[in-house]
XYZ file of N, CA, C and O in Angstrom:
716
model
N -62.213 -2.783 -3.493
C -63.021 -3.888 -2.905
C -62.003 -5.072 -2.322
O -61.116 -5.411 -3.074
N -62.219 -5.551 -1.439
C -61.910 -6.804 -0.716
C -62.569 -8.024 -0.809
O -63.657 -8.041 -0.476
N -61.722 -9.139 -1.112
C -62.154 -10.686 -1.121
C -61.514 -11.275 -0.036
O -60.411 -11.130 0.103
N -62.275 -12.017 1.025
C -61.510 -12.817 1.759
C -62.056 -14.490 1.857
O -63.295 -14.547 1.761
N -61.115 -15.287 1.279
C -61.508 -16.701 0.835
C -61.039 -17.585 2.003
O -60.018 -17.710 2.468
N -62.242 -18.215 2.364
C -62.060 -19.196 3.629
C -63.133 -19.198 4.493
O -64.130 -17.963 4.207
N -63.510 -19.720 5.422
C -64.501 -19.326 6.374
C -64.238 -19.674 7.973
O -65.105 -19.739 8.666
N -63.189 -19.860 8.154
C -62.671 -20.003 9.497
C -62.679 -18.639 10.275
O -62.998 -17.596 10.112
N -62.413 -18.896 11.744
C -62.427 -17.793 12.793
C -61.736 -16.513 12.224
O -61.850 -15.530 12.408
N -60.483 -17.135 11.776
C -59.523 -15.682 11.203
C -60.293 -14.897 10.240
O -60.200 -13.670 10.179
N -60.957 -15.700 9.251
C -61.604 -15.045 8.036
C -62.556 -14.150 8.568
O -62.797 -13.091 8.060
N -63.422 -14.457 9.424
C -64.502 -13.954 10.126
C -64.015 -12.475 10.694
O -64.229 -11.415 10.433
N -62.885 -12.672 11.476
C -62.432 -11.313 12.067
C -61.710 -10.436 11.111
O -61.985 -9.283 11.108
N -61.090 -10.981 10.004
C -60.446 -10.166 9.183
C -61.587 -9.534 8.243
O -61.450 -8.042 8.197
N -62.675 -10.354 7.912
C -63.882 -9.379 7.391
C -64.412 -8.520 8.053
O -64.768 -7.267 7.667
N -64.429 -8.637 9.269
C -65.118 -7.607 10.204
C -64.143 -6.415 10.198
O -64.860 -5.151 10.278
N -62.908 -6.591 10.299
C -61.882 -5.311 10.356
C -62.049 -4.611 9.029
O -62.396 -3.395 9.077
N -62.181 -5.282 7.801
C -62.338 -4.450 6.504
C -63.455 -3.915 6.625
O -63.795 -2.620 5.951
N -64.765 -4.480 6.748
C -65.928 -3.821 6.768
C -65.995 -2.434 7.722
O -66.537 -1.399 7.437
N -65.622 -2.763 9.151
C -65.717 -1.829 9.943
C -64.752 -0.434 9.621
O -65.102 0.569 10.035
N -63.902 -0.858 8.719
C -63.045 0.402 8.322
C -63.407 1.040 7.008
O -62.961 1.715 6.510
N -64.584 0.230 6.660
C -65.252 1.093 5.292
C -65.292 0.652 4.018
O -65.516 0.996 3.228
N -64.492 -0.556 4.001
C -64.053 -1.360 2.555
C -65.391 -2.260 2.258
O -65.760 -3.015 3.202
N -65.639 -1.959 0.984
C -66.725 -3.130 0.432
C -66.007 -4.417 0.530
O -64.661 -4.611 0.318
N -66.607 -5.501 1.289
C -65.831 -6.665 1.324
C -66.885 -8.041 1.068
O -68.060 -7.843 1.307
N -66.364 -8.940 0.483
C -67.013 -10.256 0.044
C -66.435 -11.317 0.523
O -65.052 -11.386 0.601
N -67.033 -12.296 1.353
C -66.197 -13.342 1.642
C -67.019 -14.889 0.554
O -67.874 -14.656 0.218
N -65.874 -15.635 0.646
C -66.295 -16.832 -0.278
C -65.558 -18.068 0.371
O -64.497 -18.045 0.942
N -66.079 -19.043 0.108
C -65.421 -20.508 0.292
C -65.674 -21.447 -0.704
O -66.411 -20.942 -1.802
N -65.932 -22.685 -0.593
C -65.879 -23.699 -1.528
C -67.467 -23.995 -2.118
O -67.494 -24.394 -2.960
N -68.269 -22.968 -1.462
C -69.658 -23.061 -1.842
C -70.231 -22.059 -1.095
O -69.974 -21.417 -0.082
N -71.485 -21.723 -1.664
C -72.221 -20.568 -1.179
C -72.782 -20.577 0.207
O -73.009 -19.834 0.984
N -73.069 -21.928 0.412
C -73.975 -22.288 1.825
C -72.733 -22.055 2.733
O -73.081 -21.663 3.982
N -71.693 -22.498 2.749
C -70.439 -22.069 3.607
C -70.338 -20.758 3.834
O -70.171 -20.233 4.983
N -70.156 -20.150 2.981
C -70.085 -18.517 2.856
C -71.078 -18.004 3.633
O -70.924 -17.108 4.450
N -72.394 -18.546 3.498
C -73.597 -17.806 4.147
C -73.546 -18.222 5.478
O -73.845 -17.402 6.522
N -72.969 -19.348 6.010
C -72.901 -19.816 7.372
C -72.036 -18.907 8.144
O -72.102 -18.694 9.322
N -70.967 -18.763 7.160
C -69.678 -18.108 7.968
C -70.297 -16.696 8.186
O -69.942 -16.005 9.202
N -71.133 -15.994 7.313
C -71.756 -14.823 7.244
C -72.449 -14.664 8.757
O -72.276 -13.529 9.489
N -73.148 -15.480 8.866
C -74.221 -15.611 9.971
C -73.446 -15.656 11.336
O -73.514 -14.968 12.158
N -72.612 -16.446 11.270
C -71.595 -16.673 12.578
C -70.797 -15.490 12.793
O -70.595 -14.990 13.958
N -70.212 -14.654 11.646
C -69.694 -13.596 11.795
C -70.401 -12.539 12.487
O -70.013 -11.662 13.339
N -71.714 -12.022 11.996
C -72.653 -11.158 12.666
C -72.937 -11.607 14.071
O -72.956 -10.684 14.887
N -73.100 -12.913 14.264
C -73.449 -13.096 15.877
C -72.100 -12.930 16.718
O -72.400 -12.630 17.553
N -70.693 -13.033 16.273
C -69.730 -12.750 16.818
C -69.684 -11.296 17.211
O -69.327 -10.848 18.184
N -70.074 -10.625 16.009
C -70.068 -9.075 16.182
C -71.030 -8.667 17.347
O -70.845 -7.732 18.230
N -72.219 -9.278 17.379
C -73.354 -8.925 18.241
C -72.548 -9.248 19.758
O -72.708 -8.375 20.790
N -71.791 -10.430 19.857
C -71.085 -10.850 20.966
C -70.192 -9.741 21.749
O -70.152 -9.234 22.663
N -69.391 -9.258 20.479
C -68.367 -8.145 20.849
C -68.969 -6.786 21.236
O -68.622 -6.298 22.049
N -70.092 -6.600 20.736
C -70.704 -5.487 21.112
C -71.142 -5.568 22.593
O -70.903 -4.470 23.447
N -71.922 -6.588 22.924
C -72.226 -6.910 24.309
C -71.252 -6.769 25.064
O -71.334 -6.417 26.372
N -69.905 -7.251 24.819
C -68.815 -7.120 25.686
C -68.164 -5.899 25.649
O -66.902 -5.712 26.237
N -68.471 -4.918 24.875
C -68.125 -3.581 24.828
C -66.697 -3.606 23.895
O -66.009 -2.513 24.048
N -66.531 -4.386 23.185
C -65.358 -4.622 22.194
C -65.416 -3.889 20.851
O -64.614 -3.628 20.295
N -66.878 -3.923 20.307
C -67.104 -3.332 19.242
C -68.186 -2.180 19.526
O -68.964 -2.336 20.513
N -68.121 -1.150 18.855
C -69.086 -0.042 18.960
C -70.619 -0.542 18.611
O -70.794 -1.467 17.982
N -71.438 -0.022 19.510
C -72.814 -0.274 19.239
C -73.198 0.123 17.745
O -72.822 1.019 17.337
N -73.886 -0.837 17.096
C -74.117 -0.599 15.741
C -73.267 -1.621 14.739
O -73.380 -1.703 13.533
N -72.117 -1.884 15.125
C -71.052 -2.753 14.275
C -71.761 -3.783 13.658
O -71.604 -4.100 12.526
N -72.437 -4.776 14.571
C -72.927 -5.822 13.965
C -73.910 -5.581 12.767
O -73.937 -6.433 11.829
N -74.863 -4.509 13.005
C -75.650 -4.157 11.933
C -75.088 -3.788 10.716
O -75.460 -4.148 9.525
N -74.166 -2.987 11.002
C -73.239 -2.488 9.911
C -72.542 -3.758 8.957
O -72.584 -3.660 7.800
N -71.918 -4.583 9.551
C -71.430 -5.871 9.122
C -72.371 -6.809 8.256
O -72.455 -7.195 7.218
N -73.772 -6.820 8.894
C -74.885 -7.604 8.476
C -75.134 -7.023 7.033
O -75.344 -7.673 6.089
N -75.266 -5.636 7.206
C -75.618 -4.896 5.688
C -74.669 -4.873 4.692
O -74.992 -5.126 3.555
N -73.340 -4.698 5.027
C -72.267 -4.339 4.202
C -71.448 -5.686 3.453
O -70.899 -5.485 2.681
N -71.586 -6.596 4.461
C -70.439 -7.567 4.068
C -71.430 -8.535 3.027
O -72.514 -9.010 3.326
N -70.876 -8.782 2.006
C -71.468 -9.822 0.926
C -70.961 -11.200 0.949
O -69.842 -11.317 1.401
N -71.773 -12.060 0.478
C -71.056 -13.561 0.333
C -71.258 -13.903 -1.102
O -72.265 -13.390 -2.053
N -70.106 -14.479 -1.694
C -70.102 -14.749 -3.191
C -70.521 -16.220 -3.142
O -70.453 -16.991 -2.306
N -70.968 -16.596 -4.413
C -71.270 -17.891 -4.470
C -70.068 -18.824 -5.033
O -70.167 -20.095 -4.765
N -69.065 -18.143 -5.373
C -67.787 -19.048 -5.520
C -66.741 -18.236 -5.348
O -66.505 -17.102 -5.126
N -65.668 -18.722 -5.190
C -64.149 -18.093 -5.063
C -64.164 -17.149 -6.276
O -63.349 -16.240 -6.004
N -64.162 -17.967 -7.200
C -63.867 -17.213 -8.744
C -64.836 -15.817 -8.695
O -64.171 -14.696 -9.095
N -66.119 -15.779 -8.260
C -66.816 -14.516 -8.317
C -66.412 -13.505 -7.380
O -66.130 -12.466 -7.829
N -65.853 -14.057 -6.118
C -65.315 -13.114 -5.148
C -63.902 -12.475 -5.649
O -63.577 -11.075 -5.573
N -63.197 -13.281 -6.268
C -62.004 -12.889 -6.865
C -62.024 -11.768 -7.915
O -61.299 -10.781 -8.138
N -62.968 -12.185 -8.930
C -63.023 -11.300 -9.914
C -63.386 -9.806 -9.759
O -63.124 -9.129 -10.500
N -64.177 -9.749 -8.758
C -64.670 -8.426 -8.236
C -63.742 -7.670 -7.206
O -64.263 -6.431 -6.709
N -62.576 -8.245 -7.040
C -61.803 -7.717 -5.930
C -60.497 -6.792 -6.358
O -59.854 -7.182 -7.281
N -60.063 -5.819 -5.693
C -58.845 -5.091 -5.694
C -57.702 -5.964 -4.979
O -56.477 -5.830 -5.139
N -58.167 -6.608 -3.942
C -57.355 -7.134 -2.858
C -57.770 -8.514 -2.408
O -59.078 -8.281 -1.974
N -57.286 -9.640 -2.728
C -57.865 -10.952 -2.294
C -56.923 -11.626 -1.127
O -55.678 -11.813 -1.411
N -57.539 -11.769 -0.107
C -56.861 -12.678 1.023
C -57.213 -14.010 1.123
O -58.444 -14.421 1.296
N -56.240 -15.030 0.798
C -56.696 -16.320 0.980
C -56.157 -16.875 2.255
O -54.973 -16.641 2.812
N -57.186 -17.252 2.975
C -57.109 -17.789 4.161
C -57.719 -19.172 4.761
O -58.445 -19.422 4.961
N -57.056 -20.180 3.909
C -57.528 -21.519 3.895
C -56.608 -22.261 4.832
O -55.336 -21.997 4.989
N -56.890 -23.609 5.161
C -55.932 -24.381 6.108
C -54.534 -24.554 5.259
O -54.265 -24.467 4.087
N -53.805 -24.560 6.211
C -52.274 -24.777 5.876
C -51.876 -26.272 5.335
O -51.065 -26.939 5.868
N -52.515 -26.500 4.147
C -52.096 -27.817 3.526
C -51.865 -27.595 1.904
O -52.701 -26.691 1.308
N -50.576 -28.012 1.319
C -50.181 -27.362 0.306
C -51.289 -27.553 -0.804
O -51.415 -26.600 -1.717
N -51.755 -28.749 -0.940
C -52.868 -28.990 -1.937
C -53.918 -28.266 -1.902
O -54.426 -27.742 -3.061
N -54.204 -27.872 -0.837
C -55.459 -26.841 -0.720
C -54.974 -25.396 -1.143
O -55.920 -24.902 -1.912
N -54.104 -25.026 -0.671
C -53.577 -23.623 -0.775
C -53.330 -23.556 -2.410
O -53.648 -22.609 -3.159
N -52.679 -24.571 -3.007
C -52.337 -24.694 -4.552
C -53.536 -24.661 -5.279
O -53.618 -23.565 -6.180
N -54.770 -25.264 -4.866
C -55.937 -25.277 -5.673
C -56.536 -23.924 -5.715
O -57.019 -23.303 -6.463
N -56.795 -23.346 -4.464
C -57.504 -22.203 -4.137
C -56.559 -20.815 -4.706
O -57.258 -20.003 -5.432
N -55.303 -20.876 -4.496
C -54.685 -19.829 -5.265
C -54.580 -19.876 -6.602
O -54.609 -18.703 -7.139
N -54.677 -21.050 -7.384
C -54.905 -21.305 -8.805
C -56.294 -20.360 -9.296
O -56.371 -19.836 -10.163
N -57.202 -20.841 -8.478
C -58.513 -20.485 -8.744
C -58.660 -18.897 -8.513
O -59.255 -18.173 -9.482
N -58.021 -18.484 -7.733
C -58.157 -16.845 -7.182
C -57.202 -16.047 -8.391
O -57.757 -15.316 -8.905
N -56.254 -16.794 -8.722
C -55.288 -16.211 -9.624
C -56.185 -16.066 -11.131
O -55.834 -15.331 -11.790
N -56.469 -17.109 -11.398
C -57.091 -17.244 -12.785
C -58.266 -16.312 -12.745
O -58.703 -15.732 -13.920
N -58.996 -16.063 -11.897
C -60.265 -15.237 -11.737
C -59.919 -13.654 -11.855
O -60.864 -13.060 -11.887
N -58.926 -13.496 -10.919
C -58.549 -11.941 -10.573
C -58.325 -11.088 -11.671
O -57.568 -11.727 -12.740
N -58.565 -10.028 -11.468
C -58.128 -8.994 -12.663
C -56.538 -8.914 -12.573
O -55.836 -9.284 -11.674
N -55.874 -8.587 -13.645
C -54.412 -8.332 -13.537
C -53.701 -7.430 -12.625
O -52.467 -7.638 -12.136
N -54.713 -6.396 -12.159
C -54.121 -5.802 -11.218
C -54.149 -5.901 -9.609
O -53.840 -5.292 -8.807
N -55.114 -7.119 -9.490
C -55.319 -7.307 -8.116
C -54.389 -7.922 -7.273
O -53.391 -8.640 -7.720
N -54.399 -7.572 -6.028
C -53.097 -8.120 -5.188
C -53.685 -9.394 -4.772
O -54.875 -9.256 -4.143
N -52.979 -10.331 -4.387
C -53.381 -11.628 -3.828
C -52.338 -12.050 -2.691
O -51.085 -11.935 -2.618
N -53.067 -12.143 -1.322
C -52.118 -12.361 -0.209
C -52.636 -13.619 0.374
O -53.755 -13.880 0.288
N -51.661 -14.371 0.829
C -51.951 -15.575 1.622
C -51.704 -15.411 3.134
O -50.518 -14.811 3.451
N -52.686 -15.717 3.807
C -52.351 -15.758 5.324
C -51.744 -17.194 5.760
O -52.585 -18.088 5.907
N -50.507 -17.171 5.825
C -49.819 -18.446 6.097
C -48.880 -18.021 7.126
O -48.275 -17.026 7.261
N -48.839 -18.953 8.154
C -47.707 -18.828 8.981
C -46.643 -20.211 9.046
O -45.642 -20.305 9.746
N -47.081 -21.083 8.292
C -46.199 -22.236 8.135
C -45.546 -22.442 6.771
O -44.670 -23.244 6.727
N -46.019 -22.066 5.600
C -45.646 -22.358 4.294
C -44.848 -21.350 3.786
O -45.339 -19.965 3.890
N -43.745 -21.556 3.174
C -42.994 -20.704 2.555
C -43.506 -19.847 1.490
O -44.417 -20.411 0.438
N -43.609 -18.609 1.342
C -44.190 -17.706 0.329
C -43.575 -17.826 -0.845
O -44.365 -17.854 -2.005
N -42.168 -18.281 -1.112
C -41.638 -18.602 -2.224
C -42.245 -19.901 -2.973
O -42.647 -19.730 -4.257
N -42.664 -20.663 -2.130
C -43.405 -21.967 -2.692
C -44.879 -21.456 -3.071
O -45.188 -21.837 -4.240
N -45.629 -20.743 -2.435
C -47.005 -20.289 -2.696
C -47.041 -19.481 -3.795
O -47.794 -19.394 -4.648
N -45.868 -18.572 -4.169
C -46.044 -17.660 -5.223
C -46.055 -18.658 -6.667
O -46.453 -18.043 -7.484
N -45.605 -19.624 -6.557
C -45.606 -20.551 -7.747
C -46.967 -21.067 -8.036
O -47.226 -21.619 -9.234
N -47.969 -20.807 -7.223
C -49.297 -21.315 -7.513
C -50.067 -20.152 -8.221
O -51.204 -20.439 -8.564
N -49.481 -18.902 -8.333
C -50.182 -17.890 -9.087
C -49.609 -17.462 -10.173
O -48.341 -17.539 -10.425
N -50.401 -16.855 -10.934
C -49.841 -15.942 -12.229
C -49.551 -14.664 -11.757
O -50.098 -14.143 -10.933
N -48.501 -14.279 -12.492
C -47.989 -12.860 -12.094
C -47.705 -12.816 -10.557
O -48.195 -11.828 -9.735
N -46.805 -13.387 -10.118
C -46.368 -13.644 -8.875
C -45.904 -12.228 -8.255
O -45.560 -11.976 -7.025
N -45.648 -11.179 -9.041
C -45.067 -9.890 -8.592
C -46.341 -9.227 -7.732
O -45.978 -8.497 -6.953
N -47.521 -9.707 -7.859
C -48.788 -9.125 -7.166
C -49.087 -9.985 -5.976
O -50.008 -9.737 -5.374
N -48.044 -10.913 -5.627
C -48.548 -12.027 -4.390
C -47.485 -11.730 -3.267
O -46.324 -11.459 -3.397
N -48.141 -11.710 -2.172
C -47.211 -11.682 -0.818
C -47.959 -12.452 0.303
O -49.050 -12.767 0.238
N -47.194 -12.693 1.291
C -47.866 -13.218 2.595
C -48.346 -12.168 3.479
O -47.594 -10.922 3.554
N -49.593 -12.014 3.865
C -49.874 -11.241 4.771
C -50.548 -12.118 6.063
O -51.508 -12.548 5.805
N -49.905 -12.194 6.945
C -50.119 -12.965 7.991
C -50.813 -12.247 9.354
O -50.063 -11.365 10.196
N -52.137 -12.479 9.389
C -52.731 -11.951 10.426
C -52.734 -12.931 11.611
O -52.570 -14.287 11.315
N -52.946 -12.655 12.817
C -53.136 -13.393 13.902
C -54.315 -13.342 14.824
O -55.200 -12.510 14.654
N -54.818 -14.435 15.309
C -56.185 -14.465 15.989
C -56.172 -13.705 17.385
O -55.047 -13.855 18.067
N -56.955 -13.109 17.824
C -58.137 -12.772 17.139
C -58.106 -11.440 16.323
O -57.594 -10.355 16.832
N -58.353 -11.464 15.176
C -57.875 -10.600 14.093
C -58.473 -9.077 14.554
O -57.655 -7.958 14.227
N -59.681 -8.992 14.836
C -59.905 -7.513 15.170
C -59.222 -6.975 16.544
O -59.224 -5.878 16.543
N -58.459 -7.653 17.187
C -57.697 -7.198 18.419
C -56.470 -7.219 18.627
O -55.924 -6.617 19.376
N -55.795 -8.039 17.630
C -54.393 -8.321 17.791
C -53.843 -7.157 16.615
O -54.393 -7.080 15.506
N -53.152 -6.193 17.070
C -52.567 -5.119 16.194
C -51.582 -5.425 15.246
O -51.448 -4.839 14.198
N -50.735 -6.596 15.407
C -49.658 -6.863 14.543
C -50.137 -7.784 13.325
O -50.919 -8.861 13.506
N -49.585 -7.296 12.037
C -49.725 -8.112 10.689
C -48.474 -8.314 10.158
O -47.763 -7.156 9.888
N -47.993 -9.366 9.957
C -46.681 -9.535 8.963
C -46.941 -9.586 7.723
O -47.917 -10.142 7.059
N -45.894 -8.921 6.906
C -46.097 -8.809 5.480
C -44.879 -9.445 5.040
O -43.528 -9.283 5.335
N -44.970 -10.533 4.160
C -43.930 -11.371 3.751
C -43.734 -11.507 2.230
O -44.716 -12.195 1.549
N -42.935 -10.633 1.512
C -42.765 -10.933 0.034
C -42.241 -12.076 -0.350
O -41.293 -12.752 0.488
N -42.117 -12.361 -1.670
C -41.563 -13.633 -2.250
C -40.196 -12.555 -2.878
O -40.269 -11.579 -2.876
N -39.332 -13.734 -3.706
C -38.453 -12.699 -4.342
C -39.130 -11.841 -5.757
O -38.359 -10.932 -6.019
N -40.355 -12.373 -6.169
C -40.928 -11.716 -7.203
C -42.041 -10.724 -6.632
O -42.298 -9.813 -7.772
N -42.178 -10.580 -5.446
C -43.022 -9.558 -5.212
C -42.424 -8.377 -5.531
O -41.681 -7.719 -4.944
N -43.621 -7.349 -5.993
C -42.958 -6.075 -6.551
C -42.992 -5.031 -5.260
O -43.759 -5.161 -4.459
N -42.184 -4.002 -5.403
C -42.239 -2.799 -4.564
C -43.754 -2.350 -4.502
O -44.232 -1.886 -3.206
N -44.322 -2.153 -5.474
C -45.804 -1.509 -5.495
C -46.715 -2.471 -4.704
O -47.554 -1.821 -4.094
N -46.580 -3.793 -4.894
C -47.544 -4.645 -4.089
C -47.192 -4.585 -2.712
O -48.149 -4.215 -1.758
N -45.829 -4.128 -2.189
C -45.596 -4.059 -0.843
C -46.160 -3.042 -0.283
O -46.691 -2.936 0.770
N -45.892 -1.860 -0.953
C -46.375 -0.417 -0.683
C -47.877 -0.743 -0.461
O -48.517 0.151 0.393
N -48.490 -1.048 -1.622
C -50.065 -0.972 -1.259
C -50.513 -1.539 -0.070
O -51.483 -1.167 0.645
N -49.974 -2.778 0.161
C -50.300 -3.898 1.138
C -49.942 -3.069 2.454
O -50.907 -3.138 3.331
N -48.943 -2.275 2.778
C -48.531 -1.715 3.789
C -49.539 -0.689 4.072
O -50.002 -0.515 5.209
N -49.913 0.083 3.150
C -50.884 1.210 3.359
C -52.230 0.630 3.708
O -53.052 1.208 4.667
N -52.700 -0.333 3.000
C -54.069 -0.972 3.276
C -54.169 -1.368 4.812
O -54.979 -0.863 5.388
N -53.178 -2.215 5.178
C -53.092 -2.866 6.692
C -52.915 -1.759 7.512
O -53.576 -1.914 8.678
N -51.927 -0.746 7.415
C -51.706 0.190 8.251
C -53.002 1.153 8.412
O -53.439 1.510 9.543
N -53.580 1.384 7.223
C -55.044 2.008 7.239
C -56.026 1.604 8.141
O -57.114 2.170 8.535
N -55.954 0.163 8.456
C -56.995 -0.441 9.442
C -56.553 -0.409 10.630
O -57.347 -0.819 11.541
N -55.505 0.424 11.143
C -54.986 0.510 12.423
C -54.125 -0.539 12.903
O -53.969 -0.587 14.233
N -53.634 -1.397 12.035
C -52.677 -2.267 12.186
C -51.301 -1.885 12.171
O -51.038 -0.951 11.617
N -50.170 -2.517 12.898
C -49.096 -2.286 12.994
C -48.476 -3.343 11.767
O -48.625 -4.612 12.351
N -47.797 -3.201 10.910
C -47.322 -4.044 9.977
C -45.705 -4.133 10.434
O -44.896 -3.286 10.642
N -45.266 -5.525 9.870
C -43.845 -6.037 10.276
C -43.404 -6.563 8.982
O -44.256 -7.376 8.534
N -42.656 -5.941 8.267
C -42.008 -6.400 7.053
C -40.918 -7.420 7.077
O -39.817 -7.225 7.821
N -41.466 -8.829 6.840
C -40.483 -10.018 6.983
C -39.699 -10.056 5.750
O -40.280 -10.771 4.676
N -38.455 -9.425 5.372
C -37.749 -9.477 4.160
C -36.490 -10.396 4.416
O -36.020 -10.540 5.461
């Protein structure tokens, strides 16, 4: 089960990719109304992608049926095996959200930060069990850009890297390990 935390354009694209690959996926943000608005926009975008021939016919309906919205970040994190944090690139926001995810997630859940500007070493200090944390940097538009960067911290375990590599590669993405 996948959780994607945030509500921007990249979050929507990532959620589309996970759902269309067959993964149960939930989105969350600072409140349920924001997540529900993101869900509605995500489905609208999928309809547009279908009309443009970028998604197969029926993709929007599949996304509308299978993508869930959580009432809170904690609810989404508690039920996920893999949690992608995709919030603005501001340290205080990432610290708060990663702390909330970390405290609610099961001990075996992997926590990934989609960051392009903040050091993974710094962000790893905001989670408990940093061996399960890494950077997983997607680029816009997520459904169509094939490359995703995997960025470990010094504490990231080999098992976390291997799982993340399999998950992201299984989506049809090409991973680049930034070690």
